[in-house]
Tab-separated table of C-alpha atoms in Angstrom:
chain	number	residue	atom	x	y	z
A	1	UNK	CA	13.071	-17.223	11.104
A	2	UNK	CA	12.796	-13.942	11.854
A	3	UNK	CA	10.079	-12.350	14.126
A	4	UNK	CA	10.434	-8.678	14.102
A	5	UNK	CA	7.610	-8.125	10.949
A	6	UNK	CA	4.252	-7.469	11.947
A	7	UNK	CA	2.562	-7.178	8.803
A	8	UNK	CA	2.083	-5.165	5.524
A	9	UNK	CA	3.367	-1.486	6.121
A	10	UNK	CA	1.902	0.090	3.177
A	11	UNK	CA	1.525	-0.395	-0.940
A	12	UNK	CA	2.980	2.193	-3.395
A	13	UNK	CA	1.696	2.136	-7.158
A	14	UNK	CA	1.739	4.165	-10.152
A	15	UNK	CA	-0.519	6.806	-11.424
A	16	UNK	CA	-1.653	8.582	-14.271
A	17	UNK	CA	-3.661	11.910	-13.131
A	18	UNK	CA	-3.220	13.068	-9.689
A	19	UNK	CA	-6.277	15.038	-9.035
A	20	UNK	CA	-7.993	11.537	-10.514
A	21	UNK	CA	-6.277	8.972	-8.143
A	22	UNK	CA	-6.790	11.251	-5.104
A	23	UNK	CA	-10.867	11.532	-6.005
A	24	UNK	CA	-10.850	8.041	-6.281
A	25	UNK	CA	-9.197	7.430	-2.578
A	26	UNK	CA	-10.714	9.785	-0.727
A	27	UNK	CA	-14.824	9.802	-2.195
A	28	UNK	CA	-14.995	6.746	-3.539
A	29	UNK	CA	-13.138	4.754	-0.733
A	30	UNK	CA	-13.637	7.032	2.081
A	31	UNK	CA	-10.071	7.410	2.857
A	32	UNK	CA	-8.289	9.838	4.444
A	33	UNK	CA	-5.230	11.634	2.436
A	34	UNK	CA	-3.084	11.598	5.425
A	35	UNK	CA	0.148	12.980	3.285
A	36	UNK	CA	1.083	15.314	0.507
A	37	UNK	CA	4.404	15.194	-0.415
A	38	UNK	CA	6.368	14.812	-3.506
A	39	UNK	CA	8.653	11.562	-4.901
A	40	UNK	CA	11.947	12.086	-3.509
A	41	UNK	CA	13.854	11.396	-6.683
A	42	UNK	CA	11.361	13.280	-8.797
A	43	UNK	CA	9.973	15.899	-6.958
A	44	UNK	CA	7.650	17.424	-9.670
A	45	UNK	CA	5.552	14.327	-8.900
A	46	UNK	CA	3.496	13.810	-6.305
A	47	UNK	CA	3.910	11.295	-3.693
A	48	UNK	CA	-0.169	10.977	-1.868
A	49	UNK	CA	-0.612	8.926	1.015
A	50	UNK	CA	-4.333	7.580	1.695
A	51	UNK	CA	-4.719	5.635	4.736
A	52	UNK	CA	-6.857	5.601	8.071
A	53	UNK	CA	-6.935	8.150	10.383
A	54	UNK	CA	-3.370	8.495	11.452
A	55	UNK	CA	-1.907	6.325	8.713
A	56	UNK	CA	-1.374	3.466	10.518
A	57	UNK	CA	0.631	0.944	9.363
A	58	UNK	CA	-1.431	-1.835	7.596
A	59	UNK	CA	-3.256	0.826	6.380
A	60	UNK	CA	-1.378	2.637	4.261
A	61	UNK	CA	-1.944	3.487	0.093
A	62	UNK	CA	0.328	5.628	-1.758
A	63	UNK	CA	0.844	6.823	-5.026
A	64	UNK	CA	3.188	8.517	-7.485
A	65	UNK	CA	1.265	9.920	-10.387
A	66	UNK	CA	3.188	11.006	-13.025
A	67	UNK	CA	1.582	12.499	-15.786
A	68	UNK	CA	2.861	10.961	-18.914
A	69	UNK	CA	3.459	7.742	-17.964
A	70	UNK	CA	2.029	4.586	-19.968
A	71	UNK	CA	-0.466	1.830	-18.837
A	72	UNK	CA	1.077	-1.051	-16.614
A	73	UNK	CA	1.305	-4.090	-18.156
A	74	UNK	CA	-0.545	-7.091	-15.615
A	75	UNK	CA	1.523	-10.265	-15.541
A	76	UNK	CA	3.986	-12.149	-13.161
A	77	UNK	CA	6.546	-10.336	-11.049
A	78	UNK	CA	4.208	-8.140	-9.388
A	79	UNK	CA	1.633	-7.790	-6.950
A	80	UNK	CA	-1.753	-8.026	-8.403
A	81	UNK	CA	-4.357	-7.666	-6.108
A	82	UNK	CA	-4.497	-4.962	-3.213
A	83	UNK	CA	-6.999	-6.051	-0.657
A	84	UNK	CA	-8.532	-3.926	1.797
A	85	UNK	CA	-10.965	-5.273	4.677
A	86	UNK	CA	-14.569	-4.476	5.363
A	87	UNK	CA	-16.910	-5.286	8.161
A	88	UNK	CA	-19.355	-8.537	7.721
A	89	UNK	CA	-22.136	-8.106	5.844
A	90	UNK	CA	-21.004	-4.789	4.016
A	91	UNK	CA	-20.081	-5.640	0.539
A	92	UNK	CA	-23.962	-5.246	-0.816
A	93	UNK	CA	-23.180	-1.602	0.521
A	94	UNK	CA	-20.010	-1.256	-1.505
A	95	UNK	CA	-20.972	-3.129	-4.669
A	96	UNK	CA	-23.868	-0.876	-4.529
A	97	UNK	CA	-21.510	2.260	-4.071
A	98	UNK	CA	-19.073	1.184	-6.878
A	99	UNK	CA	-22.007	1.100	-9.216
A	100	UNK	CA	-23.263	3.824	-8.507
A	101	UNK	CA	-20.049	5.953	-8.602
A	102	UNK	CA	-19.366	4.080	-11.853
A	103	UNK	CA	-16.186	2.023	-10.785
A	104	UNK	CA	-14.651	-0.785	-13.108
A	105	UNK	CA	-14.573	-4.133	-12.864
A	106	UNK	CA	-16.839	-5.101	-10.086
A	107	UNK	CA	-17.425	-8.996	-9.453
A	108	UNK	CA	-18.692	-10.989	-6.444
A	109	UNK	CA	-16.065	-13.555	-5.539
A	110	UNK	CA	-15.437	-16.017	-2.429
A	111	UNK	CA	-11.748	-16.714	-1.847
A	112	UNK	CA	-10.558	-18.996	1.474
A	113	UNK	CA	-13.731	-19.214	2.853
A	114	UNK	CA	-14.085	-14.932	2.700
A	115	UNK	CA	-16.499	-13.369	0.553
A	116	UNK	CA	-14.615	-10.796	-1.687
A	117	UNK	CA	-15.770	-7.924	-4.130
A	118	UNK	CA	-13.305	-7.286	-6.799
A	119	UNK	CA	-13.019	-3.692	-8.773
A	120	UNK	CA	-10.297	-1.556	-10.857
A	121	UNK	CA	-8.946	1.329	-9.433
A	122	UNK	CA	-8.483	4.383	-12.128
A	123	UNK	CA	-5.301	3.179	-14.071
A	124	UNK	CA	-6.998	-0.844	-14.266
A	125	UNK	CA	-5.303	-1.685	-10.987
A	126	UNK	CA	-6.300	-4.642	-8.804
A	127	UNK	CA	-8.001	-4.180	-5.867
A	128	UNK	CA	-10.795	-6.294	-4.017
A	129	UNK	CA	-12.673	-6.073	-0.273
A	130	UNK	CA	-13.110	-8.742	1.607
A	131	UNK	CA	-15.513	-9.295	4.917
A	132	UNK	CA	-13.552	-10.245	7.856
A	133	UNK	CA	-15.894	-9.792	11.285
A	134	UNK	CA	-12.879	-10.349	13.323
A	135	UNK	CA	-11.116	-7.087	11.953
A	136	UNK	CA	-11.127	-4.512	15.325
A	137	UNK	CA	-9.252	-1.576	13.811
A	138	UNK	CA	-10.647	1.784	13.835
A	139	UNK	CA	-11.262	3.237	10.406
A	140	UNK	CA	-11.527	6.826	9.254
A	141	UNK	CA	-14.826	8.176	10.562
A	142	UNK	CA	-15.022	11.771	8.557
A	143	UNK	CA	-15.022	10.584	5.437
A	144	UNK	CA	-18.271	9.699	2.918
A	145	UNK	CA	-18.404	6.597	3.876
A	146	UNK	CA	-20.270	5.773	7.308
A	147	UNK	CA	-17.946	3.643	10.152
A	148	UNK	CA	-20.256	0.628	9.903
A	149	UNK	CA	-18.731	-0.026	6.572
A	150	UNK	CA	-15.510	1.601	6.170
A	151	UNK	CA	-12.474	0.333	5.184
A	152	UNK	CA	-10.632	-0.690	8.308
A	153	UNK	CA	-7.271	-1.405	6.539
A	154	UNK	CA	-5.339	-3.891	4.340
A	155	UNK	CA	-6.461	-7.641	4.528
A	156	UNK	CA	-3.371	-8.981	2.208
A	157	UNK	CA	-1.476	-8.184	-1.468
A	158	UNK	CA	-1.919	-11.601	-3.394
A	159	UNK	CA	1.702	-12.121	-5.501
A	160	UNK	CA	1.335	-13.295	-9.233
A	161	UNK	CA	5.023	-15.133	-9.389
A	162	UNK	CA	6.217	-17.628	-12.686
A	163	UNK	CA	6.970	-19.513	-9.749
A	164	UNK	CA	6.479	-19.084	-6.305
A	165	UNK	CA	8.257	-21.153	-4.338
A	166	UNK	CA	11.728	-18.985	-3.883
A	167	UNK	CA	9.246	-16.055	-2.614
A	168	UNK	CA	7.446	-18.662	-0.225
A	169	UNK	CA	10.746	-19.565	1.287
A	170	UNK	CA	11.515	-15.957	1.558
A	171	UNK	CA	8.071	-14.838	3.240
A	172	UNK	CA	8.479	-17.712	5.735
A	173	UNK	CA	11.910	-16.655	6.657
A	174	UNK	CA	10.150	-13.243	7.151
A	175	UNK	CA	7.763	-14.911	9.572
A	176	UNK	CA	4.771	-15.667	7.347
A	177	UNK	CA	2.928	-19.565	8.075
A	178	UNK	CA	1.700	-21.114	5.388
A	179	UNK	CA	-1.828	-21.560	6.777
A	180	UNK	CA	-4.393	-22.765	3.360
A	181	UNK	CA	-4.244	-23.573	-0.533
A	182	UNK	CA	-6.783	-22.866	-3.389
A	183	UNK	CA	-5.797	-24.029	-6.573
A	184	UNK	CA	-3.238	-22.130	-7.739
A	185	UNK	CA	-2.630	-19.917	-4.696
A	186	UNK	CA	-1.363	-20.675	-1.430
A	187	UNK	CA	-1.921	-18.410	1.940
A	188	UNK	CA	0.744	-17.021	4.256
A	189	UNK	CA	0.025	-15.102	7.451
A	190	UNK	CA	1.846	-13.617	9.782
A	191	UNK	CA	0.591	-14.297	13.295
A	192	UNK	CA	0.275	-11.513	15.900
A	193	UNK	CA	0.166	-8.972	13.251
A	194	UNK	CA	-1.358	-5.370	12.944
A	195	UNK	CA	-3.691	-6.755	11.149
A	196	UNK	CA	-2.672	-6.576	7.725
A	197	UNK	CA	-1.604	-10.129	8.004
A	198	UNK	CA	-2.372	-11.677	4.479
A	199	UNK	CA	0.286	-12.464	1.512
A	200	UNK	CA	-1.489	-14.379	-0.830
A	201	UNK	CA	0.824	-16.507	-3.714
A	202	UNK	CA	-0.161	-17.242	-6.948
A	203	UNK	CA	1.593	-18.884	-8.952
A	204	UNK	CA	1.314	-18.634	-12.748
A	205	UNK	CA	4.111	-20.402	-14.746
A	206	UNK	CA	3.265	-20.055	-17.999
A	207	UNK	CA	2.528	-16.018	-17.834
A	208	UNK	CA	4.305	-12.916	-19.170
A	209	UNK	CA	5.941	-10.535	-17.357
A	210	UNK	CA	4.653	-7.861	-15.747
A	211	UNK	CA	5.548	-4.282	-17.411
A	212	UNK	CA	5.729	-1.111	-14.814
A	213	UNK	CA	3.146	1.791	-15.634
A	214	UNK	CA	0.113	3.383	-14.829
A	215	UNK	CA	-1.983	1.283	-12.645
A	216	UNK	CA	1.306	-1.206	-11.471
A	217	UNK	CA	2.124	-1.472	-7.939
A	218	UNK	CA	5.636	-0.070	-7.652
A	219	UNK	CA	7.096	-2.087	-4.015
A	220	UNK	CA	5.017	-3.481	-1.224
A	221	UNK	CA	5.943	-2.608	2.204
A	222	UNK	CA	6.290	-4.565	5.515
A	223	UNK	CA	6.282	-3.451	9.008
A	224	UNK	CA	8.586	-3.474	11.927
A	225	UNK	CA	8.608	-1.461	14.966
A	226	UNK	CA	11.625	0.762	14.792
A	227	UNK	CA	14.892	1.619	13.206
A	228	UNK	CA	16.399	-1.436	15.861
A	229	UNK	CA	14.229	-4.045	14.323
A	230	UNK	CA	14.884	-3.283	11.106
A	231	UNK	CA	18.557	-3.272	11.429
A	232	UNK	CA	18.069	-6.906	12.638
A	233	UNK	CA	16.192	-7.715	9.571
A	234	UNK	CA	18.379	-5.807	7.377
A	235	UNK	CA	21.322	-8.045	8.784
A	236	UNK	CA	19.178	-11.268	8.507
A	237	UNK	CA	18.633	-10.570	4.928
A	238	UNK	CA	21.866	-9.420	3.749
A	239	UNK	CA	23.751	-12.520	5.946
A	240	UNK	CA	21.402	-14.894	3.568
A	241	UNK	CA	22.109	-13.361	0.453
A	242	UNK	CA	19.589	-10.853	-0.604
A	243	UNK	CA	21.086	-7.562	-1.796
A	244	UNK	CA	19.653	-4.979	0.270
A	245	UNK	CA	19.832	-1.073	0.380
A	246	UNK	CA	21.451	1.044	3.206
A	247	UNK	CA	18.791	2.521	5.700
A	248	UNK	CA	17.154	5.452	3.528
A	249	UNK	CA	15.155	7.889	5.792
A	250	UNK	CA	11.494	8.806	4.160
A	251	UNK	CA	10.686	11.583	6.828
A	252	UNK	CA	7.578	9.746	7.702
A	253	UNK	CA	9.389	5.464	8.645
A	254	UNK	CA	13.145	4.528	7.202
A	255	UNK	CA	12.744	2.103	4.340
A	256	UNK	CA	15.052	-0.616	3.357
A	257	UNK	CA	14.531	-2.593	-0.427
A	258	UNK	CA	15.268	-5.662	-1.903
A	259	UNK	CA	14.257	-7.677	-4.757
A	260	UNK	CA	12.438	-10.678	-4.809
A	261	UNK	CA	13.085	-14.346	-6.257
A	262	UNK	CA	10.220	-13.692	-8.155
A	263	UNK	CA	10.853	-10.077	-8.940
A	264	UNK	CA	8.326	-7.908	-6.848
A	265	UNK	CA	9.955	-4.955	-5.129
A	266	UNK	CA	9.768	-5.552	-1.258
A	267	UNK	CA	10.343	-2.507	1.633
A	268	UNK	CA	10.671	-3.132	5.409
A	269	UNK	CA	9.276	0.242	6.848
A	270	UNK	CA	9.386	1.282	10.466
A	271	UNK	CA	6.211	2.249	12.136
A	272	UNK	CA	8.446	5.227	13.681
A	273	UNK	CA	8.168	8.363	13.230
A	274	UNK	CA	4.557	8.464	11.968
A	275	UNK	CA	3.001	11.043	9.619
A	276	UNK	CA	1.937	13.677	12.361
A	277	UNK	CA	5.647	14.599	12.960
A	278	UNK	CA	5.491	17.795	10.050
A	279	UNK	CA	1.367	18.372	10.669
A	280	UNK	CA	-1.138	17.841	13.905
A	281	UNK	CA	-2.754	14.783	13.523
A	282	UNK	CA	-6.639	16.638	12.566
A	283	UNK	CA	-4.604	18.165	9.839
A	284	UNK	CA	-2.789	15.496	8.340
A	285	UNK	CA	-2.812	15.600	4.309
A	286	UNK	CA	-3.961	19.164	3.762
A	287	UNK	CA	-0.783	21.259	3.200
A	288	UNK	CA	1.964	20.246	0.854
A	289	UNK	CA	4.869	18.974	2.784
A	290	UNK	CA	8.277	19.119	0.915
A	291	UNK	CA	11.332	16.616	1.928
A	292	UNK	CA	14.234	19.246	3.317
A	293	UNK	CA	16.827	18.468	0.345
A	294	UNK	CA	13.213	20.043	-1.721
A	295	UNK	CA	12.127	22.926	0.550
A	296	UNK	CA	13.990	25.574	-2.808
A	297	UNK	CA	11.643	24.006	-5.073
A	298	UNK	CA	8.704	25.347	-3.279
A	299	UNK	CA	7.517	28.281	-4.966
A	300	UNK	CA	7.812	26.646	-8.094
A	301	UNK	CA	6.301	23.110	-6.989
A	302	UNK	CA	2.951	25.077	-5.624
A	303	UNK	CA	2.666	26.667	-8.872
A	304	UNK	CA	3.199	23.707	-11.323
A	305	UNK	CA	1.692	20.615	-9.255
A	306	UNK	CA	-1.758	20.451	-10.628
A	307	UNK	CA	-4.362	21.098	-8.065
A	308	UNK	CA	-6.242	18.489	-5.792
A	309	UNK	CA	-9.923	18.730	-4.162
A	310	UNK	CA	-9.530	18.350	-0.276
């Protein structure tokens, strides 16, 4: 078993409208855009980064909106809820908020004990808050959204699998405990984590398929210290079978991916170097920072990206 994951790194999904998704992050949530960048591999799209104050990691929500691209189709193979954590007591404050600010697909729930609020984000995706009082982390204190109730980061990313026992295996090589069961879903967490300690499994056998678009969550990402530890995992995975890509540097952490038994993407990210190394930390998210291989598109890039609110 390995021991060198600390938790969820961040979550990357799939957009529609970029000056939509970032309104939604940053008013609605209270988030702070802590990047503005552009998808390596297509860099007329954006690639936003809404997080805490620094971006930690366990805190981390980013996007590629592409313009034209179809609704996601919800179904096994994916993740399907994104949950963030609140403080106790706060989710009259949010359901209140959400209704207010119009925001889909609000309903009270209690999961595990934890009383949860469940809404859409702009493209239908799943997200939900849950109370946890013993959640310490400091959350972004300039946005709309006072620090008694702010978001203090990711709780867990439930998995809707055909079958979930493959990935289970897989999560507790990775470090996760199985610690509780409800119906249909069973708990992992990783102990001593950043906080972001949650993979929920559920496991939905008779389902279809998930389709990739608008609204989808593209990989989920898990954490490890540095480029050292994730070597060791990278070795551990490849040395049990899993098909894993060569060390592929993101200017903000080094990602490696894999696929799942059950098909969702997964990324082990380093917490190294951080999003402040390209912008001081009280200006992180406000100018539009270009990968090097990029840096010839810019003229062109500022004019044609469409324009977002700060």
């Amino acid at each position: 078993m390995l021991n060198q994951i600390k938790g969820l790194h961040h979550v990357t999904s799939m957009a529609r409208d970029a000056r939509q998704n970032n309104e939604f992050f940053t008013k609605k949530l209270g988030l702070r855009r802590v990047k503005k960048t552009v998808n390596f591999d297509a860099p007329d799209v954006y690639h936003l980064y809404y997080a805490d104050e620094l971006g930690t990691p366990g805190s981390v929500m980013t996007y590629f909106p592409f313009p034209n691209i179809g609704k996601g189709r919800h179904g096994v193979g994916e993740v399907g809820t994104t949950v963030y954590s609140v403080p106790e007591g706060t989710l009259a404050y949010w359901e209140k908020r959400f209704a207010d600010e119009g925001v889909a697909g609000l309903s009270r729930e209690e999961s595990f004990g934890e009383k949860r609020l469940a809404f859409a984000g702009p493209d239908g995706d799943g997200f939900a808050l849950v109370e946890n009082k013993a959640d310490t982390r400091t959350p972004w204190a300039k946005g709309n959204v006072p620090s008694d109730e702010a978001i203090r980061g990711f709780h867990s990313v439930s998995l809707r699998l055909k079958d979930g026992g493959a990935t289970e295996e897989l999560l507790k090589f990775m470090g996760y405990e199985e610690v509780d069961t409800s119906d249909t879903v069973k708990r992992l967490a990783m102990k001593d984590g950043n906080g972001a300690n949650f993979v929920d499994i559920e496991s939905l056998p008779g389902a279809a398929f998930a389709d990739l678009g608008a609204g989808s969550v593209h990989h989920v990402a898990f954490a490890v210290e540095n480029r050292a530890k994730q070597l060791e995992v990278r070795k551990a995975l490849t040395d049990t079978g899993y098909q894993v890509t060569p060390v592929i540097d993101r200017d903000y952490f080094w990602a490696i991916y894999f696929r799942t038994p059950g098909g969702v993407l997964f990324e082990v990210a380093t917490n190294e170097p951080g999003f402040d190394r390209d912008e001081d930390a009280a200006h992180l998210g406000e100018a539009l920072k270009l990968p090097s291989q990029h840096q010839h598109l810019r003229p062109y890039l500022e004019q044609h990206l469409q324009k977002l609110e700060d």
